[in-house]
Coordinates of C-alpha atoms in Angstrom, one line a residue:
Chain O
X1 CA 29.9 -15.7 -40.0
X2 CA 30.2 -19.3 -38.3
X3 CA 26.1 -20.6 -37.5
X4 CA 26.8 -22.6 -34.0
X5 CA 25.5 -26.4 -34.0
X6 CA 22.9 -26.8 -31.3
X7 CA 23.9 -28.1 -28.1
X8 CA 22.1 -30.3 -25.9
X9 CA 21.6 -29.0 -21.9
X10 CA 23.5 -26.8 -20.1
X11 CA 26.9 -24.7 -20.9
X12 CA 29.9 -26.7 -20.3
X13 CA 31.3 -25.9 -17.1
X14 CA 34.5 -23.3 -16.1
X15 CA 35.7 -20.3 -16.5
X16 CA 33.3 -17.3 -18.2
X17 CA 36.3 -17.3 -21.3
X18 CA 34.0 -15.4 -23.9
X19 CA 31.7 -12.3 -24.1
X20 CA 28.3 -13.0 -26.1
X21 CA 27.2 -9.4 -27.3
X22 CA 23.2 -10.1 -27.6
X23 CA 23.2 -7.5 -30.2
X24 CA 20.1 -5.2 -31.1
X25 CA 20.2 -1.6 -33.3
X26 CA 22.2 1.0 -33.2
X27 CA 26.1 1.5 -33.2
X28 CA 26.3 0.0 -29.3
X29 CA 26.9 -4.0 -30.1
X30 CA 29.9 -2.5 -32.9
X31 CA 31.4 -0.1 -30.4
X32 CA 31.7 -2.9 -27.8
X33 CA 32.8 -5.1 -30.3
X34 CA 35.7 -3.0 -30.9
X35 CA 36.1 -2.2 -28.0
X36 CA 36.5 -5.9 -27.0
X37 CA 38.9 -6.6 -30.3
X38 CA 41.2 -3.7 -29.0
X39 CA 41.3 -5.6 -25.2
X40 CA 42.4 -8.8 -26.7
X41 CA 39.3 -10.3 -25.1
X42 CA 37.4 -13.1 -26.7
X43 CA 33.9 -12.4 -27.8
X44 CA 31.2 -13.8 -30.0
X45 CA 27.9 -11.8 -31.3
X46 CA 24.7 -13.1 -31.7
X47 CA 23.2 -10.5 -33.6
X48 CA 18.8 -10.1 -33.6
X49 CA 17.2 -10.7 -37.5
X50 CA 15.7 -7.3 -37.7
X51 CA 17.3 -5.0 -35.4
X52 CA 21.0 -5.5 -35.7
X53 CA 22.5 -3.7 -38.7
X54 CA 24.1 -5.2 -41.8
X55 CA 27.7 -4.3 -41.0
X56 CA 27.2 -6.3 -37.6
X57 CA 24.7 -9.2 -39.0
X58 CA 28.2 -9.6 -41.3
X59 CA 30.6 -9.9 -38.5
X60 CA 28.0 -11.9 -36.0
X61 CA 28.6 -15.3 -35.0
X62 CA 24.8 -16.1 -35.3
X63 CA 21.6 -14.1 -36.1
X64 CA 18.6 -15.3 -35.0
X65 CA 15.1 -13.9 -34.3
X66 CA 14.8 -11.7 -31.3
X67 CA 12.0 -14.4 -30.1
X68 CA 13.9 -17.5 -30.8
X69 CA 14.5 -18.0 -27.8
X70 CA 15.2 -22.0 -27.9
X71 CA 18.1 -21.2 -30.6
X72 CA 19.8 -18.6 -28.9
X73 CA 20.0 -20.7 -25.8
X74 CA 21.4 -23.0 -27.8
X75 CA 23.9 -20.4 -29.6
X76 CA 25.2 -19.4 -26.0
X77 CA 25.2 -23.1 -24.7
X78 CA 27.5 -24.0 -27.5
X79 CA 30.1 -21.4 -27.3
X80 CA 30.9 -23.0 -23.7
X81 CA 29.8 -20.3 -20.5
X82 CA 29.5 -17.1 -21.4
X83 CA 29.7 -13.4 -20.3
X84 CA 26.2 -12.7 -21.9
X85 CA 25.5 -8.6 -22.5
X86 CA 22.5 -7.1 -24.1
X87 CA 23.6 -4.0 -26.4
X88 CA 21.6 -2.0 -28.7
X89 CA 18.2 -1.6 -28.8
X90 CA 14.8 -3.9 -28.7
X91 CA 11.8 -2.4 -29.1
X92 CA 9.4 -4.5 -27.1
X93 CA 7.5 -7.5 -29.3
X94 CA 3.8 -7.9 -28.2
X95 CA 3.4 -9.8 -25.2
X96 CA 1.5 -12.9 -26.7
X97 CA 4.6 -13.4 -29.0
X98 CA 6.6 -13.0 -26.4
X99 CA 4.6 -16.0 -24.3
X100 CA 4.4 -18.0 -27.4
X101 CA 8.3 -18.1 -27.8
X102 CA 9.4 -18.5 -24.1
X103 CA 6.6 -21.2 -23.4
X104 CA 8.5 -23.8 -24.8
X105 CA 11.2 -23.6 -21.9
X106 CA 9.4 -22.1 -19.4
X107 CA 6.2 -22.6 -17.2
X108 CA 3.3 -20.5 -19.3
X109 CA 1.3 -19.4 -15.9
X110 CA 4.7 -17.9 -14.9
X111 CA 5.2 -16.1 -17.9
X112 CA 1.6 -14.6 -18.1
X113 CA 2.1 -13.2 -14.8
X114 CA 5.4 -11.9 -15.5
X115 CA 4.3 -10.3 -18.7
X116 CA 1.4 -8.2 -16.8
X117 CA 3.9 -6.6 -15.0
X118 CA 6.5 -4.3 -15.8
X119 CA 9.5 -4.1 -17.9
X120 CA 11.8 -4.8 -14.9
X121 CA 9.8 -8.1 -14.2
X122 CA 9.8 -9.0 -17.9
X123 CA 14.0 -8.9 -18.3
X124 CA 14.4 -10.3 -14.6
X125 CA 12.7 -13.5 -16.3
X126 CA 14.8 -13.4 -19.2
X127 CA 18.2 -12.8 -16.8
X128 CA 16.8 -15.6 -14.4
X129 CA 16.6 -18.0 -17.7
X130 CA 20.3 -17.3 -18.7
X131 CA 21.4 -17.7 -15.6
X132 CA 19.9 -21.0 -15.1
X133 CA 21.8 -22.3 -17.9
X134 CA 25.3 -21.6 -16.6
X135 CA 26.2 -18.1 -18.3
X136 CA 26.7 -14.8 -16.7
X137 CA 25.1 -11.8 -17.1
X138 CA 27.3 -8.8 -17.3
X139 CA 27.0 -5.4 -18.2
X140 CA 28.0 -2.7 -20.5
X141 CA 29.3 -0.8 -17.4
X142 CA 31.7 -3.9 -16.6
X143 CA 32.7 -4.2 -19.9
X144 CA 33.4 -0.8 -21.7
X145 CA 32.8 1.6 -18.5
X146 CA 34.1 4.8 -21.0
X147 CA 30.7 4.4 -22.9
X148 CA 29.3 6.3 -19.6
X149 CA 28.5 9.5 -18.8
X150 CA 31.2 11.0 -16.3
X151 CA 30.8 13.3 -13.3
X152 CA 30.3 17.1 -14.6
X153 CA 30.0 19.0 -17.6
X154 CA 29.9 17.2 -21.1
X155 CA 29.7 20.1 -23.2
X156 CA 30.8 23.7 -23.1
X157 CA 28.1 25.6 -21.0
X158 CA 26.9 24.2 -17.4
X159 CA 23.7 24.4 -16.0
X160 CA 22.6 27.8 -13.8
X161 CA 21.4 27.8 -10.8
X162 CA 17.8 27.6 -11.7
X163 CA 18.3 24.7 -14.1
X164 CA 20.4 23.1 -11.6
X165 CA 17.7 23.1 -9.0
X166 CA 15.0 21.9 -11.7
X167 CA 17.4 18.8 -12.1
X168 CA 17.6 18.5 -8.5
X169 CA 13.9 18.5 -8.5
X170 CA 13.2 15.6 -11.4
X171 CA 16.0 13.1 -9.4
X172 CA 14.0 12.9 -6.5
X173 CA 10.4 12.8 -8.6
X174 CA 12.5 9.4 -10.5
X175 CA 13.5 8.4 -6.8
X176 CA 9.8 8.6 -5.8
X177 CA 8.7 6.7 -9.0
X178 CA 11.0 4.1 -8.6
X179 CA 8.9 1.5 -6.8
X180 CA 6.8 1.1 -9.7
X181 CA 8.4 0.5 -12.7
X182 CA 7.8 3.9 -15.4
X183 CA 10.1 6.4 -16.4
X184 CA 13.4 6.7 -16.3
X185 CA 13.2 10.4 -17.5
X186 CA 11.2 13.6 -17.4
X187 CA 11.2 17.2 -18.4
X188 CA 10.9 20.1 -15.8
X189 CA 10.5 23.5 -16.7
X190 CA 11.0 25.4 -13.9
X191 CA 9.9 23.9 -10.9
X192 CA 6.9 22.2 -13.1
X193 CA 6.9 18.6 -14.2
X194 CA 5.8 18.7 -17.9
X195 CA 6.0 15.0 -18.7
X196 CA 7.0 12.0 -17.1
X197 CA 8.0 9.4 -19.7
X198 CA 6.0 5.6 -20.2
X199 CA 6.9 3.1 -22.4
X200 CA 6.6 5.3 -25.5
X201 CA 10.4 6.1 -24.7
X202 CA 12.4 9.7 -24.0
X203 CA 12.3 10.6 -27.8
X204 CA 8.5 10.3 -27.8
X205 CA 8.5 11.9 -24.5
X206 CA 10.3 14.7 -26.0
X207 CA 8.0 15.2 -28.8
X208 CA 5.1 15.2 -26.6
X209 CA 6.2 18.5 -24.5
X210 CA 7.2 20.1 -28.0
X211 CA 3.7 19.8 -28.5
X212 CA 2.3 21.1 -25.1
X213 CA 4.4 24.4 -25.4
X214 CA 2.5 26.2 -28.7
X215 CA -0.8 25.3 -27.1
X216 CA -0.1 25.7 -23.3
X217 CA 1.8 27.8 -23.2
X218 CA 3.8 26.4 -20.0
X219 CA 7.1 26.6 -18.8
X220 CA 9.1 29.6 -17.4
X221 CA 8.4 32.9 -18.5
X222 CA 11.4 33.2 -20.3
X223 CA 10.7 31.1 -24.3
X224 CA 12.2 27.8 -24.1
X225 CA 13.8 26.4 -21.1
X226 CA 13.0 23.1 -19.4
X227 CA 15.9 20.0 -18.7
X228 CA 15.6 16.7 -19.5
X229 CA 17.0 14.4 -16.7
X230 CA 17.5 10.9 -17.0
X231 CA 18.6 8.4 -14.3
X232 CA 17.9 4.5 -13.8
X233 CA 15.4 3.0 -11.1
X234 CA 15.9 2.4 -8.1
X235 CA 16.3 -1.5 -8.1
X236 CA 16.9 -1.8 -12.2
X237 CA 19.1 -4.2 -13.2
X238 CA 21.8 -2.4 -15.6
X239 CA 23.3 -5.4 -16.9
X240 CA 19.7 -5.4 -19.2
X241 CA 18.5 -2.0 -19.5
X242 CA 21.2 1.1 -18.9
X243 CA 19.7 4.6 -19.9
X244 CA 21.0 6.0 -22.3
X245 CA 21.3 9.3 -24.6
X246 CA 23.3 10.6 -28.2
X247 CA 22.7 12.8 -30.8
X248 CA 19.0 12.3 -31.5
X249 CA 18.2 13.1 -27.8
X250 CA 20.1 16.2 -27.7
X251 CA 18.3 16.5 -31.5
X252 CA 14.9 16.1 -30.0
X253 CA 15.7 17.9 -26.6
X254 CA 16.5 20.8 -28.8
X255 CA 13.6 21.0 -30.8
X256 CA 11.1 20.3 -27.6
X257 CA 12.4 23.9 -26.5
X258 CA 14.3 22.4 -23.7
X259 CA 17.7 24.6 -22.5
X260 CA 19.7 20.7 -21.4
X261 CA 19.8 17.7 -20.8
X262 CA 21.2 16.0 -16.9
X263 CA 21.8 12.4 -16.9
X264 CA 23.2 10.0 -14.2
X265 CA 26.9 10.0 -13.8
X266 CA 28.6 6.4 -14.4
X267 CA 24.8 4.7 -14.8
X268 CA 23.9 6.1 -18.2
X269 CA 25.4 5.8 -22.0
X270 CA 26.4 8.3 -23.8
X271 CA 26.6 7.2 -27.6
X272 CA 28.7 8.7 -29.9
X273 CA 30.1 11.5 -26.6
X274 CA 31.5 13.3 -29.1
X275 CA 29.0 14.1 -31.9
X276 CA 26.4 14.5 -28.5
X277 CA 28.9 16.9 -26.9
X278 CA 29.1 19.4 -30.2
X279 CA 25.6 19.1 -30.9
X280 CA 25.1 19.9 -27.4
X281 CA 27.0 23.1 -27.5
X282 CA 26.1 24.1 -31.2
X283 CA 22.3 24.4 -30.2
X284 CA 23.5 26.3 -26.4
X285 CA 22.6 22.7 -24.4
X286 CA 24.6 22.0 -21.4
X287 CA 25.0 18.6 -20.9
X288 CA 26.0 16.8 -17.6
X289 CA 26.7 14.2 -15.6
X290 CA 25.1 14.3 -12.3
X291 CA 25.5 12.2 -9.2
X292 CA 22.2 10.2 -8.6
X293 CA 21.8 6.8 -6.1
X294 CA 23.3 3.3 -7.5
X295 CA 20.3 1.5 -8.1
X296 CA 21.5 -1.8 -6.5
X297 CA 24.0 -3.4 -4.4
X298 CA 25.9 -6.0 -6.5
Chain B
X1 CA -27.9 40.5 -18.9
X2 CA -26.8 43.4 -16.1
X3 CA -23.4 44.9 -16.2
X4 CA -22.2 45.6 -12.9
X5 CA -20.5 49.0 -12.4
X6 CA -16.8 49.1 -11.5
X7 CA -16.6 49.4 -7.6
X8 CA -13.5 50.7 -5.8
X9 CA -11.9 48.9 -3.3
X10 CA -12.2 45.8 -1.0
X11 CA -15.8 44.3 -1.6
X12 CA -18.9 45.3 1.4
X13 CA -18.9 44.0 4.2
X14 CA -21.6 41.1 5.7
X15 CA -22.5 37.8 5.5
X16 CA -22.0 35.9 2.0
X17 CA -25.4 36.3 0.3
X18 CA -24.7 35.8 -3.2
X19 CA -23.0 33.1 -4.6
X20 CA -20.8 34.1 -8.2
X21 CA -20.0 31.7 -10.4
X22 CA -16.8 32.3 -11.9
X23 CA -18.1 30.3 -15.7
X24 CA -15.7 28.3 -18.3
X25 CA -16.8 25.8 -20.5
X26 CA -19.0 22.5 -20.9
X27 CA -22.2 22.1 -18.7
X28 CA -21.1 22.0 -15.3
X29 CA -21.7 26.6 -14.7
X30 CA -24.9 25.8 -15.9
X31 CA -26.0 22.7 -13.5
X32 CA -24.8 24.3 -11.0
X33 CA -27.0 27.6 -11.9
X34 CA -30.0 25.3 -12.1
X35 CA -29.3 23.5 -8.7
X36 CA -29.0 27.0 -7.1
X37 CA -31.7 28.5 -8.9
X38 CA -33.6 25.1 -7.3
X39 CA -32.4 25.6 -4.2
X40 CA -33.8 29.5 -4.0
X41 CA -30.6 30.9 -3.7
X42 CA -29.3 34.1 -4.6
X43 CA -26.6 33.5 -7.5
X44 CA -24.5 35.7 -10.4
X45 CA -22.5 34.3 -13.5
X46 CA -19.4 35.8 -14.1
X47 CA -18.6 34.3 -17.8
X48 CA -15.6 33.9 -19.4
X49 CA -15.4 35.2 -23.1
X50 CA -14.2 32.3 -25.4
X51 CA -15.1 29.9 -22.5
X52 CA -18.5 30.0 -21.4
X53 CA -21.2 28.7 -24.1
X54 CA -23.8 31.1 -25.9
X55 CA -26.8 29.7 -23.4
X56 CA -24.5 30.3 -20.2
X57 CA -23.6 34.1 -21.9
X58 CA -27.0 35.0 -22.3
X59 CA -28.1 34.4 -18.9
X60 CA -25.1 35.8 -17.1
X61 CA -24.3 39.0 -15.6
X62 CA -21.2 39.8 -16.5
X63 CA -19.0 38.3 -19.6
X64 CA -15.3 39.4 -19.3
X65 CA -11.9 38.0 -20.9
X66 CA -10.3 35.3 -18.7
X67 CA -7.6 37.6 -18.4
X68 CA -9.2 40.5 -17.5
X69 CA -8.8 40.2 -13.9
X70 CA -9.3 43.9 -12.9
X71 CA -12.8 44.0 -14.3
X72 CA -13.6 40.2 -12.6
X73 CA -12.6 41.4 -9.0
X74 CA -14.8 44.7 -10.2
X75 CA -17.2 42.6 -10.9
X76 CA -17.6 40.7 -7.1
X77 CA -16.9 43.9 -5.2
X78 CA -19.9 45.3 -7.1
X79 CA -22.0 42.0 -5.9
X80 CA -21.5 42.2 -2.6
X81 CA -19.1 39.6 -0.2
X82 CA -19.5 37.1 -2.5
X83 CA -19.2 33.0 -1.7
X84 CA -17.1 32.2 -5.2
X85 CA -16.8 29.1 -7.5
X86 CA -15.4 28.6 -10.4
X87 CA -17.1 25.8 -12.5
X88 CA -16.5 24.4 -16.1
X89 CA -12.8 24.2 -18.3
X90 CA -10.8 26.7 -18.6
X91 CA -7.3 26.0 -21.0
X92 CA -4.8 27.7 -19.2
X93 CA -3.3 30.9 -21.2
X94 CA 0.5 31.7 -21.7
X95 CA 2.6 32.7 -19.0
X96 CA 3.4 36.1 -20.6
X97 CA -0.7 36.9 -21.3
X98 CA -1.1 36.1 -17.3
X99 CA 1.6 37.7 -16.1
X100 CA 0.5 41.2 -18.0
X101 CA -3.3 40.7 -16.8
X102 CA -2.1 40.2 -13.3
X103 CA 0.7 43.2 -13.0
X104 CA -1.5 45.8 -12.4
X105 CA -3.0 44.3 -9.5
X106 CA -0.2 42.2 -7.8
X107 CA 4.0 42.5 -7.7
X108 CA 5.4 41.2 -10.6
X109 CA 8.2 39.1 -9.7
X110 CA 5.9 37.5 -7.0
X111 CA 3.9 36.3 -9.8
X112 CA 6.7 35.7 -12.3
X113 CA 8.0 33.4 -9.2
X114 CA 4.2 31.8 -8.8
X115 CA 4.4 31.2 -13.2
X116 CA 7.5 29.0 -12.7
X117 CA 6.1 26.7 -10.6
X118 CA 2.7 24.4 -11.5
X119 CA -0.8 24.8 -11.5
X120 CA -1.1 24.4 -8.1
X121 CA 0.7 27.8 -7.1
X122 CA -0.8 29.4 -9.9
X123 CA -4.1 29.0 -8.0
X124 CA -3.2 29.9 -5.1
X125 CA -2.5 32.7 -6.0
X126 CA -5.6 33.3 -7.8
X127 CA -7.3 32.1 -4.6
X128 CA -5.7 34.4 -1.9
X129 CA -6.2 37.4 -4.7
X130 CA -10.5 36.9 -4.7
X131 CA -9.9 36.0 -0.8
X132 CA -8.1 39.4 0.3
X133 CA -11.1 41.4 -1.1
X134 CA -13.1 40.3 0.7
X135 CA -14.8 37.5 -1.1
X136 CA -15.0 33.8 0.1
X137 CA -13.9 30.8 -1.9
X138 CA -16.2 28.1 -2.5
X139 CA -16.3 24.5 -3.9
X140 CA -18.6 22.5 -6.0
X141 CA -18.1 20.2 -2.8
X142 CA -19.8 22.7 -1.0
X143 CA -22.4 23.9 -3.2
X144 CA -23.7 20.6 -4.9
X145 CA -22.1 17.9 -3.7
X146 CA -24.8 15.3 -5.6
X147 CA -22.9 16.0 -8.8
X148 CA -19.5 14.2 -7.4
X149 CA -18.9 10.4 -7.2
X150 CA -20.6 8.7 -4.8
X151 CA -18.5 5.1 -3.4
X152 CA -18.9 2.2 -5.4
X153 CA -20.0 1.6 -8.8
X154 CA -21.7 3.8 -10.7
X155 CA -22.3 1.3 -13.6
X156 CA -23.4 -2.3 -14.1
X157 CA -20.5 -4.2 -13.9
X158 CA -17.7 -4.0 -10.8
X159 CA -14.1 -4.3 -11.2
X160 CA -12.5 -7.9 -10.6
X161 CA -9.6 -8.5 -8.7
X162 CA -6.9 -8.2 -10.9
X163 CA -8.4 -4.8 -12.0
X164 CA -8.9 -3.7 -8.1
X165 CA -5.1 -4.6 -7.7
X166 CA -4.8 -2.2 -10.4
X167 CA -6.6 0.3 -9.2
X168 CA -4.5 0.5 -5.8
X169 CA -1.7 0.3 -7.1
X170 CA -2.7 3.6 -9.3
X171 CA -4.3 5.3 -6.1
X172 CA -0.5 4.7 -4.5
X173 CA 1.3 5.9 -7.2
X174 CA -0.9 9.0 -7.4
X175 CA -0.3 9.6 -3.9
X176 CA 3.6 9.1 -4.2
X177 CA 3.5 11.7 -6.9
X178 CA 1.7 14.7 -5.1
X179 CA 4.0 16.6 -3.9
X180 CA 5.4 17.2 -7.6
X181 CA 2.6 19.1 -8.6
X182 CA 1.5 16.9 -11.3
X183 CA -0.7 14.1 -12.8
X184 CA -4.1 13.8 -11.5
X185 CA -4.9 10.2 -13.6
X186 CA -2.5 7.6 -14.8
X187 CA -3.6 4.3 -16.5
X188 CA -1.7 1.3 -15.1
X189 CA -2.6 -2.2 -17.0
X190 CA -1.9 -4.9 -14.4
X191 CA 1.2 -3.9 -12.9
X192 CA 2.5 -1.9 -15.3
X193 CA 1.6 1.9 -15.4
X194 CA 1.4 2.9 -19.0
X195 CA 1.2 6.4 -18.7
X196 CA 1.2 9.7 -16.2
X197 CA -1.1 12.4 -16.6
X198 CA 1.1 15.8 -17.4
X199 CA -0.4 19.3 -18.3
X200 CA -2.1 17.8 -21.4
X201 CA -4.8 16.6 -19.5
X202 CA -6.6 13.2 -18.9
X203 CA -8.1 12.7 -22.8
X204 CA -4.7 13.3 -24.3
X205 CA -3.2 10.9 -22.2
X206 CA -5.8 8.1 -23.4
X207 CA -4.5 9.3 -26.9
X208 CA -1.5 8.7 -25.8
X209 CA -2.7 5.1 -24.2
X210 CA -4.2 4.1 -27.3
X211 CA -1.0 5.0 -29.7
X212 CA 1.0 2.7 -27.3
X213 CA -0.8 -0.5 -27.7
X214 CA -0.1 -1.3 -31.6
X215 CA 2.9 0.1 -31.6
X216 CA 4.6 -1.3 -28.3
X217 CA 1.9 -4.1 -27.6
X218 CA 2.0 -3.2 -23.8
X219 CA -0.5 -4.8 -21.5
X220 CA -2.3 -8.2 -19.8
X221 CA -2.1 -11.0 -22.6
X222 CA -5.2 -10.8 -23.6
X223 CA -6.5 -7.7 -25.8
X224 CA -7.4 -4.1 -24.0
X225 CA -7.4 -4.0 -20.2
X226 CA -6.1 -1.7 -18.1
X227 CA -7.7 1.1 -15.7
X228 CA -7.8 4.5 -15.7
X229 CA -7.3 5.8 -11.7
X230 CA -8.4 9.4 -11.3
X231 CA -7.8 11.3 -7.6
X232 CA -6.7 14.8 -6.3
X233 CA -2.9 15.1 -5.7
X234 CA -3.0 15.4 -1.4
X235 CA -2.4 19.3 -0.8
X236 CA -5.2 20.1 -3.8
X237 CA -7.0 22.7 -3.2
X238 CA -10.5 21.4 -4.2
X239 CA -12.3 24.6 -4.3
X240 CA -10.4 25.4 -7.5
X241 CA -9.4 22.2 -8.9
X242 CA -11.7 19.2 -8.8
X243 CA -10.8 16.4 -10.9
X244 CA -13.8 15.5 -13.8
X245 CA -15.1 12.9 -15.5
X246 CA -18.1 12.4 -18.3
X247 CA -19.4 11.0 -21.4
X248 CA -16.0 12.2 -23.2
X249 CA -13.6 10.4 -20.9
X250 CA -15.8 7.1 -21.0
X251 CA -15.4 7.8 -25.2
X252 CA -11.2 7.5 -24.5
X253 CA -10.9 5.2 -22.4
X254 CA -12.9 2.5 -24.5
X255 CA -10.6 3.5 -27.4
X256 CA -7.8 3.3 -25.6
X257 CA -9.0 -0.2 -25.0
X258 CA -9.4 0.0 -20.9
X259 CA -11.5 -2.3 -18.9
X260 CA -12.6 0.4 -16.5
X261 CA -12.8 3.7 -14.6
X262 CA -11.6 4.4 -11.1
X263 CA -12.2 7.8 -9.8
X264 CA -11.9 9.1 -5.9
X265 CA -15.5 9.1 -4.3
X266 CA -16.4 12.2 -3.1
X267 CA -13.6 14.0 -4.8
X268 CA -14.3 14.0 -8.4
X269 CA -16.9 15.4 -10.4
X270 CA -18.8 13.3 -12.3
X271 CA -21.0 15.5 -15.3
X272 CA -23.6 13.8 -16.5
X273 CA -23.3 10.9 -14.4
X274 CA -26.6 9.0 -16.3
X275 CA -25.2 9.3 -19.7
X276 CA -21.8 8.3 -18.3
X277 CA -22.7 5.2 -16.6
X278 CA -24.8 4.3 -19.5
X279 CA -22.1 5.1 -21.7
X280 CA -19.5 2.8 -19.7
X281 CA -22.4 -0.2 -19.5
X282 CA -22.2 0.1 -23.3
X283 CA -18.4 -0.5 -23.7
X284 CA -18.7 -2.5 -20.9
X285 CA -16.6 -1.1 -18.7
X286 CA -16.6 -0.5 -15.1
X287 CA -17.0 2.7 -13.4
X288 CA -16.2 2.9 -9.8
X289 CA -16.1 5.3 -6.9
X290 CA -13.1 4.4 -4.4
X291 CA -11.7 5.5 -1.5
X292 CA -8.8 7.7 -1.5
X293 CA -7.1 10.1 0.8
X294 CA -8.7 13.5 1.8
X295 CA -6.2 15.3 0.2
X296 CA -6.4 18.6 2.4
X297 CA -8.0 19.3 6.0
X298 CA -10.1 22.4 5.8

């Protein structure tokens, strides 16, 4: 692992020569890194103290904490302009450490206001900040478009014409909630909406209608049944927040009662497609693709 | 207590004289017993077993199960043309224990068909069942419309502007969501909506609220915030469905570390509004009555 000096000011100007892989948990940041390594592509990862594991804090180019902001700056800045992607996941830090870390480079008043909004706001802020400097922002779909969920079925069995019609159903509910910044999934059962997920995330979401069924008793007549469907905003920025599924959803999806799982085709990852595809079938899940609106214009 | 007879066929003829109350749980069937009983009007309480508390039981005139719906329809046909309410909680019961109380008096698929969808259909089903024999449906609305929120606050303090902003942006959301036959509350904490009512209900979703903040650190920068926003989805059918608030919800909503209350004047029940506002001047939160739309013409 080589620690970058700090750099003064901006990136150094030309052409975007390097990927930085902003790396958080999960097997996402190695699987691009590989993925890069196989391309012949140059690439650099600066992995987050705490969230990145230990097989990809070995191979990182610098590990820093997820709110040092001034030092990864200065991390990117030195390794000339940069393809910057976000892989793996973050979970959100509290919003006054948040303030307390950006406010060194960034107007607090804007912050504060930023923070009371919603996620989409937040990571604008941080894109804008990155961009200002001279790097690019790119995403996982530019980069390693195979980690995506195709058009159609995943797994063995495909959705009847019931479940299809409940997926049809939660697209245009997350269609209609896009204009204000919750949930990129939900579970229908039926042609009833049993949870629409918050920031608590789709497997807490998925726990929460496990729980309704034994004392609700809702949902089709028939036991179990329900689809999970998962599909980005309208207006989300996918280079910094891509939905995305793998073996613990379909895990979870399972055990919620649910009979699949629908995601949007090209705009969602699937990690580990091959583990989710078997688990998938071995618990009777079908698991698809489905077409649903690019959320922006780029 | 007086155990009406089983009647055959479609209820008497004539004007509504008698007003049933159709009783679940809480205090609300027996307010409204009193304010009829006040009023000098002719009144009968139709309990629900394993609803309806001992004191409502012991002054009603018939207690059946929730699900026996041939004796209940027995019940108002024996009465008279009866102007029905139905006032207090009732949890809703599995699909299957429904569809087996109803089969005997309605087609079976119709009502399988009814089960898949939400709440909404449910009832109105329920509702045109009481209405063919005969019998009228009737609201709280109608019947004692001092016990629903008046406009404007109901407590000491009114909400500021950042928590107004709030509030509308709540009241649009709900509106957005309507015609998906879910959430009746949400709580948004400036601009960011931190969670959507489902079938749990408005207290579990201020669970939910309050398991977010330590965990995820979500909201405004500084500590608690955030509004709970209460309406009808447009299209409900108030008679059968009147969105509530009382001492309990005040209780969540100051765990779950909310500034405030928001609830659609005119168009949500209030129960025990002095202990409520009381309650919320304690905490010191606010407790407001605002404008939202009529959701149905009648």
């Amino acid at each position: 692992m080589t620690r970058p000096h700090l750099a003064n000011g901006a990136a150094a100007g030309g052409e975007f020569r390097t990927v930085a892989i902003l790396a958080g948990s999960g097997d996402l940041p190695g699987l691009l890194a590989d993925r890069l390594q196989a391309d012949g592509r140059s690439y650099r990862i600066l992995a987050f103290r705490g969230f990145a594991d230990r097989a990809l804090r070995a191979r990182a180019d610098a590990v820093v904490g997820l709110l040092d902001v001034r030092r990864s700056v200065a991390a990117l800045d030195a390794w000339g302009r940069c393809e910057v992607t976000l892989a793996g996941g973050l979970r959100r830090p509290s919003a006054g450490a948040v303030l307390d870390a950006f406010s060194a480079l960034r107007d607090r008043a804007e912050l504060a206001s930023l923070m009371r909004r919603g996620d989409d706001n937040l990571l604008r802020g941080v894109v804008s900040l990155i961009e200002e400097r001279g790097h690019r922002l790119v995403g996982i779909r530019e980069l390693a478009p195979e980690l995506l969920s195709p058009s159609g079925p995943l797994a063995a069995r495909a959705p009847n014409l019931a479940e299809s019609e409940s997926v049809a159903l939660g697209l245009r509910l997350l269609a209609a909630l896009s204009p204000y910044d919750i949930g990129q999934a939900l579970v229908v059962a039926g042609e009833r909406v049993l949870a629409i997920e918050g920031p608590e995330g789709t497997d807490a979401m998925l726990e929460r209608v496990r729980g309704l069924r034994p004392r609700w008793g809702f949902g089709p007549p028939k036991p179990g049944g329900g689809v999970l469907v998962k599909a980005p905003k309208l207006g989300q920025d996918l280079r910094v927040d891509l939905p995305a599924i793998g073996p613990r959803t379909v895990d979870r999806a399972r055990r919620a009662g649910l009979s699949g799982l629908a995601v949007a085709a090209g705009l969602t990852l699937v990690l580990d497609r091959a583990r989710t595809a078997a688990d998938a079938d071995r618990a009777g899940l079908f698991l698809v693709g489905v077409d649903a609106a690019e959320p922006m214009a780029r």
